Short mmCIF file of C-alpha atoms in Angstrom, two decimals:
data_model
loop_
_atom_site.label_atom_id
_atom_site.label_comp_id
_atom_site.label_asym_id
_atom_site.label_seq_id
_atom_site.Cartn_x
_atom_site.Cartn_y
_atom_site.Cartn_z
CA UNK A 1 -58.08 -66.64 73.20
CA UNK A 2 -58.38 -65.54 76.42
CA UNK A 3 -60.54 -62.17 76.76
CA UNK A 4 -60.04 -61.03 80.27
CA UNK A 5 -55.95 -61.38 79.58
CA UNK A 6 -54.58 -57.87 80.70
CA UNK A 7 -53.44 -56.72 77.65
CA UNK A 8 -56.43 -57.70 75.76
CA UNK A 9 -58.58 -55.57 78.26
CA UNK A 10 -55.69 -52.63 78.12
CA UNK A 11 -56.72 -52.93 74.20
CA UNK A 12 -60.81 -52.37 74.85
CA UNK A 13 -59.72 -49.77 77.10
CA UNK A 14 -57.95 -47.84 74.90
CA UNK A 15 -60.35 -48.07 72.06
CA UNK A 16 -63.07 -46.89 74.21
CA UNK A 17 -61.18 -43.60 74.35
CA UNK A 18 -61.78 -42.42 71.07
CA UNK A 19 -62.07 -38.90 71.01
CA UNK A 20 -66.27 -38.20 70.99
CA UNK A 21 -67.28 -41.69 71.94
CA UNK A 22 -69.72 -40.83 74.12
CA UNK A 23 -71.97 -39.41 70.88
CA UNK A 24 -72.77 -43.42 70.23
CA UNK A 25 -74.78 -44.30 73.48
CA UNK A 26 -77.85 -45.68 72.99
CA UNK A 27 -77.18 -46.52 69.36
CA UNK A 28 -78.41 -49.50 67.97
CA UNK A 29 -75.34 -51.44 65.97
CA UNK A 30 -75.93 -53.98 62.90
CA UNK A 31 -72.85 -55.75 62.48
CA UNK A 32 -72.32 -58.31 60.14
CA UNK A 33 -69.07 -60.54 60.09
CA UNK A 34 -69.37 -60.36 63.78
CA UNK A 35 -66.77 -63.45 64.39
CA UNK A 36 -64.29 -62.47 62.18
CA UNK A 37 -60.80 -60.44 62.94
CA UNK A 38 -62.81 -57.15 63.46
CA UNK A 39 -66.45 -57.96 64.64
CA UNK A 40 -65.55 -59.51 67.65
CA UNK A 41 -62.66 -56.29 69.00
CA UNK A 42 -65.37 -54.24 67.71
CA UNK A 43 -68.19 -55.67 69.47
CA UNK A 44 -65.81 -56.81 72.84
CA UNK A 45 -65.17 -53.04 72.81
CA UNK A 46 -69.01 -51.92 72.39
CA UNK A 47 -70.07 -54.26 75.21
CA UNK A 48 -66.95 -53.52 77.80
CA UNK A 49 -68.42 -49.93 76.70
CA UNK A 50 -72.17 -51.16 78.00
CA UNK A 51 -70.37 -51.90 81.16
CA UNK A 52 -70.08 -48.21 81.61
CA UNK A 53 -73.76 -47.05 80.90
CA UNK A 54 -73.20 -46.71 77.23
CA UNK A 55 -76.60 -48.42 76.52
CA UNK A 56 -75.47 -49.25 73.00
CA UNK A 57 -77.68 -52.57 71.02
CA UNK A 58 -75.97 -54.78 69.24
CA UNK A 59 -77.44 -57.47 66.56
CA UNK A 60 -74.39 -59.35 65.44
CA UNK A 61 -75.16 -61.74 62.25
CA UNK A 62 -72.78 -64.18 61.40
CA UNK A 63 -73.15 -67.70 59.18
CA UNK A 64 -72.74 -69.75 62.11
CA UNK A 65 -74.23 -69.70 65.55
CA UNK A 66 -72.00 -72.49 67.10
CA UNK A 67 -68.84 -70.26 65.73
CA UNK A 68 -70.59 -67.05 67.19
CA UNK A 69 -70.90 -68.85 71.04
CA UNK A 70 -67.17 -69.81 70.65
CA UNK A 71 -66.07 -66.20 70.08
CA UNK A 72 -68.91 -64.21 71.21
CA UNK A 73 -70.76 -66.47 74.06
CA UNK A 74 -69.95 -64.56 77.09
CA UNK A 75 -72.59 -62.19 75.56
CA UNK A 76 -75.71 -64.77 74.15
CA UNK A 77 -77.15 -64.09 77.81
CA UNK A 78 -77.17 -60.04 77.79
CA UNK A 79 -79.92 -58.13 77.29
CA UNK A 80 -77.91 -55.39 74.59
CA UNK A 81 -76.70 -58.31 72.66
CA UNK A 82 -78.73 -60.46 69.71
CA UNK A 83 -76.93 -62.81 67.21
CA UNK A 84 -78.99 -64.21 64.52
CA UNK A 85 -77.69 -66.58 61.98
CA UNK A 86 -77.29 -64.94 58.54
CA UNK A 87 -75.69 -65.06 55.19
CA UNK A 88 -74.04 -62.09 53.59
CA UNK A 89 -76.07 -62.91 50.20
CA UNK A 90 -79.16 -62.13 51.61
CA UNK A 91 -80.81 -58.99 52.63
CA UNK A 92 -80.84 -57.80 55.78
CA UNK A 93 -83.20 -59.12 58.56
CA UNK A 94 -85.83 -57.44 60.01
CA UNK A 95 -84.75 -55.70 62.83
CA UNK A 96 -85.23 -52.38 65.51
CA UNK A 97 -84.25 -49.97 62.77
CA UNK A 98 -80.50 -49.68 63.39
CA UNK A 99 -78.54 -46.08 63.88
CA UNK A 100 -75.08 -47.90 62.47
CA UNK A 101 -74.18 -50.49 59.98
CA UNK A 102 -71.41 -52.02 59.43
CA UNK A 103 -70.91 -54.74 56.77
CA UNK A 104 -67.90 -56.99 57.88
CA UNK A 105 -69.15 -60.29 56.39
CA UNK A 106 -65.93 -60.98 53.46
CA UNK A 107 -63.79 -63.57 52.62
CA UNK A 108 -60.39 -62.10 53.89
CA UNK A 109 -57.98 -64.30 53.17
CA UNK A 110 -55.89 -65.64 50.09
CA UNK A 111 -57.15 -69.41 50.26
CA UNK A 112 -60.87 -67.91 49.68
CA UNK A 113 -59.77 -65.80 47.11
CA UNK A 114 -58.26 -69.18 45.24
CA UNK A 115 -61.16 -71.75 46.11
CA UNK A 116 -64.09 -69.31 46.13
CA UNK A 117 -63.65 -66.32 43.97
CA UNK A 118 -67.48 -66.14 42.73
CA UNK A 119 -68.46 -66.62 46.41
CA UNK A 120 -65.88 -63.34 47.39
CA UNK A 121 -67.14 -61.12 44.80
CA UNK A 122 -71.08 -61.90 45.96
CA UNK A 123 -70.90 -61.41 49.78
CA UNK A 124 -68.53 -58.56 49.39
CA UNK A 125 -71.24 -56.56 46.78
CA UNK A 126 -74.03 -58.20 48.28
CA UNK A 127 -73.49 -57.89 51.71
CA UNK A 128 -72.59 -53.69 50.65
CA UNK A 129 -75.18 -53.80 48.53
CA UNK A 130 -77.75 -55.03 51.62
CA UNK A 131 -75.88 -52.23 54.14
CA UNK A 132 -77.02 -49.54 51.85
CA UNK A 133 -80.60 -50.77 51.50
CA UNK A 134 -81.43 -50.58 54.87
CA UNK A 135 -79.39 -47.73 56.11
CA UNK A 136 -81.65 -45.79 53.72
CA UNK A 137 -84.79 -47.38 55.14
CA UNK A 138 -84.26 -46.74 58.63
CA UNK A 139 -82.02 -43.73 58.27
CA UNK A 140 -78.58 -45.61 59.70
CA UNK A 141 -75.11 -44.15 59.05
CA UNK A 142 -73.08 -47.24 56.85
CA UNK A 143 -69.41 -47.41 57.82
CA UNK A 144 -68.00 -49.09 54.68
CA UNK A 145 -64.91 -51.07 55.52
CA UNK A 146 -62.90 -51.08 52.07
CA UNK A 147 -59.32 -51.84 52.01
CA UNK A 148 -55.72 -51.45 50.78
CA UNK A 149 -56.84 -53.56 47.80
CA UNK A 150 -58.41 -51.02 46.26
CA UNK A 151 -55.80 -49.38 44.94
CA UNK A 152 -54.36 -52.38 42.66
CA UNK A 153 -49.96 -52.39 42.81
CA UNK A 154 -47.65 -49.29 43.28
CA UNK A 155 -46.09 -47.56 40.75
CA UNK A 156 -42.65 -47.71 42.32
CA UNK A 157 -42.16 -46.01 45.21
CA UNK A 158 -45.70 -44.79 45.55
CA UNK A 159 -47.39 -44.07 48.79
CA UNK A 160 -51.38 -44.96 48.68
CA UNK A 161 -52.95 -41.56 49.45
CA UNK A 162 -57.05 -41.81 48.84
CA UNK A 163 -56.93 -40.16 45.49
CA UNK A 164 -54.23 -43.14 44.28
CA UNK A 165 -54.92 -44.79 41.58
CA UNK A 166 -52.83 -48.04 41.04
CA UNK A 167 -52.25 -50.53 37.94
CA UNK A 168 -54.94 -52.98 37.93
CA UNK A 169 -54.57 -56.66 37.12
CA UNK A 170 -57.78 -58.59 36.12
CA UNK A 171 -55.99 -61.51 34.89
CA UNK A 172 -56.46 -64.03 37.45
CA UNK A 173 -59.71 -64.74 39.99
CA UNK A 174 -57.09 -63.35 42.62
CA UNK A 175 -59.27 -59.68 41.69
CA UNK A 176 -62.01 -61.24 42.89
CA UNK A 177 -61.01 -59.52 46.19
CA UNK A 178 -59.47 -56.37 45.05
CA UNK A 179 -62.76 -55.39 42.27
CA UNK A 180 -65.73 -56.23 44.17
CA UNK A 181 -64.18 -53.87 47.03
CA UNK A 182 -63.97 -51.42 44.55
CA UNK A 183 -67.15 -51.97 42.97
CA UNK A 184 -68.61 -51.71 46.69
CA UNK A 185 -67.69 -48.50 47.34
CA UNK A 186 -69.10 -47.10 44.27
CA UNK A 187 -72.19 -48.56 45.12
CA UNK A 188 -71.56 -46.20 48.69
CA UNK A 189 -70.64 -43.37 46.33
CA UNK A 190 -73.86 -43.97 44.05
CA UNK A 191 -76.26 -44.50 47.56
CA UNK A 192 -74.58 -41.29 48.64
CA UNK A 193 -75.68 -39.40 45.19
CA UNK A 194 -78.99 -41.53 44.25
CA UNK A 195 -80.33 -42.13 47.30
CA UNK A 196 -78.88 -39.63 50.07
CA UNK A 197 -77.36 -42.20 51.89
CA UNK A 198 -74.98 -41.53 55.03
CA UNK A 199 -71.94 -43.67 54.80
CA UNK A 200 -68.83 -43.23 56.25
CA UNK A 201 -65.50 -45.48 54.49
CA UNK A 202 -62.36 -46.64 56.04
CA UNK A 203 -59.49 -48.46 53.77
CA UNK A 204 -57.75 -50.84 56.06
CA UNK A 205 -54.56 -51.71 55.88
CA UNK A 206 -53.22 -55.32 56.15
CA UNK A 207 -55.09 -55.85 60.39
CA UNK A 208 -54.03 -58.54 62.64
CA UNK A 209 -54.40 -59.32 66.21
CA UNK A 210 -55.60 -61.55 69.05
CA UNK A 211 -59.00 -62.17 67.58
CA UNK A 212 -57.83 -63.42 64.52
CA UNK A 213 -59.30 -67.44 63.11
CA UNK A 214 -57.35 -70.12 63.85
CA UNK A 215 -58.50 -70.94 60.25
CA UNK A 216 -56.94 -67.19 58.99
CA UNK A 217 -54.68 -68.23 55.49
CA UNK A 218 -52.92 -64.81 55.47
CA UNK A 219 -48.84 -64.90 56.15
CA UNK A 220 -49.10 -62.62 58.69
CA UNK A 221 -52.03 -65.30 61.10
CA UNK A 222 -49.43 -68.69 59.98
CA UNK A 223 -46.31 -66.39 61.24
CA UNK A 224 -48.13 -66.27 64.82
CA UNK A 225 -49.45 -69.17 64.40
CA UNK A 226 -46.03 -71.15 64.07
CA UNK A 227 -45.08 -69.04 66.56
CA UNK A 228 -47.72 -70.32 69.03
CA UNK A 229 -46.63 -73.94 68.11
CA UNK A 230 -43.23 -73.23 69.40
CA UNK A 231 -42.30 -74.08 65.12
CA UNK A 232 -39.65 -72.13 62.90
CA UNK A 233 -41.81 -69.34 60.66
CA UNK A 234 -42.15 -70.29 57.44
CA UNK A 235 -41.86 -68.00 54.45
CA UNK A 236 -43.22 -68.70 50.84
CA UNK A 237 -41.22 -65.74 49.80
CA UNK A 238 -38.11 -64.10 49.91
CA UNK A 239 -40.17 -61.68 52.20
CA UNK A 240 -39.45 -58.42 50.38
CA UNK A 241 -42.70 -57.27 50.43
CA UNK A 242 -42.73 -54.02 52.35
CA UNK A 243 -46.76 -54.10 53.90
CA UNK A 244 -48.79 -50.97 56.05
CA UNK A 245 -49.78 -53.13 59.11
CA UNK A 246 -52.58 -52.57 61.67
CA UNK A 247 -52.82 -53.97 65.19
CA UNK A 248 -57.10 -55.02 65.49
CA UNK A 249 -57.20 -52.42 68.39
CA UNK A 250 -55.64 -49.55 66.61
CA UNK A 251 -57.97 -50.35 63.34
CA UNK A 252 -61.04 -50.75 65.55
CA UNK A 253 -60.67 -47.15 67.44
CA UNK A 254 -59.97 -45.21 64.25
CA UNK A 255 -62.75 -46.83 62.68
CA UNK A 256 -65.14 -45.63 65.73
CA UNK A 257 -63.27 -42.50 65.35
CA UNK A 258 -64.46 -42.17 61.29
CA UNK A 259 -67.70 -42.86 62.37
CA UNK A 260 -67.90 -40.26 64.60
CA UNK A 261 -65.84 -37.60 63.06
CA UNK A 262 -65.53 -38.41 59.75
CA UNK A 263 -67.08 -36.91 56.15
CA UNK A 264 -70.38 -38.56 54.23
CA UNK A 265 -68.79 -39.90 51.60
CA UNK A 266 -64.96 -39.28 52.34
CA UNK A 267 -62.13 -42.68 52.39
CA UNK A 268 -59.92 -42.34 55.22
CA UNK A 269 -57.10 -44.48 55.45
CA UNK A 270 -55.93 -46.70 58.24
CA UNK A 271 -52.57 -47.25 58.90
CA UNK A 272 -49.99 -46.90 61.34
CA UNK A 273 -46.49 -45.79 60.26
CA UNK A 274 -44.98 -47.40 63.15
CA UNK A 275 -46.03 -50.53 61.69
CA UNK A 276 -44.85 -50.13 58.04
CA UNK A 277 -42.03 -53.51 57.68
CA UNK A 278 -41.53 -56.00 55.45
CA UNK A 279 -42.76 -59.15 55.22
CA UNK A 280 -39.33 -61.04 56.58
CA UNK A 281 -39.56 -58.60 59.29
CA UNK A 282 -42.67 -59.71 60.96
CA UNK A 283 -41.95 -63.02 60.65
CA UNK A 284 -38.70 -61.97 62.13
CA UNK A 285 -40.67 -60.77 65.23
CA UNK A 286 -42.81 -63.95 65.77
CA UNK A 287 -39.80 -65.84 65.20
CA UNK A 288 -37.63 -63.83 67.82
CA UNK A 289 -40.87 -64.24 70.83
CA UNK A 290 -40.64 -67.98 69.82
CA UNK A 291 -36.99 -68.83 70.14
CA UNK A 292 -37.12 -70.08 66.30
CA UNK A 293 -36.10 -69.51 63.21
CA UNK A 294 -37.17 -68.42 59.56
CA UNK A 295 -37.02 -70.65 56.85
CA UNK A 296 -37.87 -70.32 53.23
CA UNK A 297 -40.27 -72.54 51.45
CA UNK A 298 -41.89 -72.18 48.19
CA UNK A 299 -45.96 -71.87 48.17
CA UNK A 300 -48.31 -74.69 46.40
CA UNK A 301 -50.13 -73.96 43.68
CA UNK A 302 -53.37 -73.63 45.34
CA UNK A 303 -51.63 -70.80 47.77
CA UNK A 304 -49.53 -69.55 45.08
CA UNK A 305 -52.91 -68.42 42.95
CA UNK A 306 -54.72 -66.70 46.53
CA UNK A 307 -51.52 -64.43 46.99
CA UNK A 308 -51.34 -60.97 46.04
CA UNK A 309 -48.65 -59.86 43.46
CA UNK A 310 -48.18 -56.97 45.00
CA UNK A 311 -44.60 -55.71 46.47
CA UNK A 312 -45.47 -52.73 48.04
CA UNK A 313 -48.82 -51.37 49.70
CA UNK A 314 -48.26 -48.39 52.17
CA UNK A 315 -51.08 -46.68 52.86
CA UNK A 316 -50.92 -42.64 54.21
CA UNK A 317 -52.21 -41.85 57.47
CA UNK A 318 -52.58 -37.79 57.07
CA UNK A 319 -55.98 -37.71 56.48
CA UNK A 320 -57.23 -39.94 59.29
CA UNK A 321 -54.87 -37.94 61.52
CA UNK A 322 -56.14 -34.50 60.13
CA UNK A 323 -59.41 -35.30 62.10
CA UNK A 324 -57.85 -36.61 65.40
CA UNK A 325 -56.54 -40.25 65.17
CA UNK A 326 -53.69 -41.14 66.07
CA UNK A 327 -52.14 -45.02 66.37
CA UNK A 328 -51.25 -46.51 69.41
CA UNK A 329 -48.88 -49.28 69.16
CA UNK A 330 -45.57 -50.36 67.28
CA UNK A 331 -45.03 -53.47 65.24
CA UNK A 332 -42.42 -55.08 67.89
CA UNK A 333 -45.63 -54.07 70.70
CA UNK A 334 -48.38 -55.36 68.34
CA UNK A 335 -47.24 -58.75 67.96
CA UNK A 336 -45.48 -59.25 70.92
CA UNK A 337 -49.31 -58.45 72.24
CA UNK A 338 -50.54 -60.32 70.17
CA UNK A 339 -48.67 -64.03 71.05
CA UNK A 340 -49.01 -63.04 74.70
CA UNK A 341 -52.82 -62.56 74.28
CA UNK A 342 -53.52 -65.86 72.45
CA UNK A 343 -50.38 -68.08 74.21
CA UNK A 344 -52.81 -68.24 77.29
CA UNK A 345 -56.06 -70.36 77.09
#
């Protein structure tokens, strides 16, 4: 990926103006995940910021530090940057107490979900778990990113509003995913009433964008990625499945924008309504910047057990907007962004 590509830097830009920004300089940020999808917008965002006076720390942990120079190098030599190797089962380092955590460390995709489903379930209530701990030792605001999981399948024509409550499906290890993001945020909720903790929680819809892993399983990072290859987009479906998308830039600013405006306590959902398609749509739209086609090709069993059953998953935006957010990009923008971005070495 190339990070000073245009667009990509139009992206930072935009994130950085998030209504009441300014209220984080000189913050000290605890990020774990830090090479993953999010971590590395979020933190390309907080150090563009630095370049502005923002003064902002940031101790990045990730499991691997030869990943962490590939995606986050530029910044191993500054001064407001410090990545220490860590895994997401074990507490917290000892650190400068921190003024924000943010626990990003997960297995996202659906090929984790089938090979490792005891391995999910830990780092997701572990790494929460950890968060929590320290935010109430040193006093740090926790901004819990759950997800569109959490509400199990639609009932129909349901829209996911934060007091939804889906049909759950504990059959297969596929929950893995969905229950220890639940069970995570009622560990927030019981910090919150136990302990007085300060935590902020965002449900993200399905994100995608320029910093995604070359190694990222999910449909939506092997549509762009056949689309990179200059291949026809495969589909392991008849694509049906109508999905609440979010471009990495759009989900990184409204997070910032939770953090800053946002309840103790309160989900806020992120989505973008511009960005609401199904799934043969978006493959549609890599196909169409490619030149190719889509073809239809049923999944293996190992793939077949990491997908989700579910049809349907839009997620409502009024909250989130009731505070001040608003999303900034289509779906047709969003990918097109997105190809352009990572098409360029």
């Amino acid at each position: 990926m190339n990070k000073q590509h245009p667009l990509y830097q139009e992206d930072l830009d935009r994130i950085l103006q998030t209504n009441g920004i300014d209220s984080l300089k000189g913050m000290r940020f605890l990020i774990t995940g830090a090479t993953g999808l999010i971590g590395v917008c979020l933190i390309d965002a907080l150090m563009r910021y630095n370049r502005q006076g923002a003064d902002i720390d940031v101790y990045a942990l990730g499991r691997s530090r030869e990943r962490a120079a590939s995606r986050l190098g530029d910044y191993f030599g500054d001064a407001h940057f410090h990545f220490m190797e860590h895994d997401a089962h074990d507490p917290l380092p000892k650190i400068p107490d921190a003024d924000v955590i943010i626990p990003l460390a997960s297995n996202t995709h659906p090929l984790a979900y089938s090979q490792y489903p005891i391995e999910t379930i830990e780092i997701n209530v572990k790494g929460a778990e950890h968060a929590l701990q320290k935010a109430v030792e040193c006093g740090a605001t926790v901004l819990y990113p759950s997800t569109v999981e959490v509400y199990g399948n639609a009932r129909g024509e349901d829209i996911f509003t934060e007091d939804y409550t889906g049909m759950l499906n504990l059959s297969t290890a596929r929950s893995c995913y969905t229950e220890s993001k639940r069970l995570s945020e009622a560990l927030c909720q019981s910090y919150i009433a136990e302990r007085g903790a300060r935590v902020k929680i965002v449900r993200l819809s399905r994100a995608f964008g320029p910093t995604m892993l070359m190694s990222d399983s999910k449909a939506s990072s092997q549509f762009i990625l056949k689309a990179l290859g200059g291949e026809d987009i495969v589909l392991k479906s008849k694509g049906e499945q109508l999905f609440s998308y979010t471009y990495v830039a759009d989900a990184v600013s409204a997070m910032l924008h939770v953090l800053v405006h946002g309840e103790n306590g309160q989900p806020y959902n992120i989505s973008n309504e511009a960005c609401n398609v199904r799934l043969k749509d978006f493959a549609r739209l890599c196909a169409e910047w490619a030149g190719r086609e889509v073809v239809f090709e049923l999944p293996s069993e190992t793939e077949q057990k990491g997908f989700s059953i579910a049809m349907r998953a839009i997620l409502d935006n009024n909250r989130i907007k009731g505070i001040g957010w608003q999303p900034g990009y289509t779906m047709a923008d969003a990918v097109s962004r997105t190809l352009s971005i990572l098409k360029e070495p």
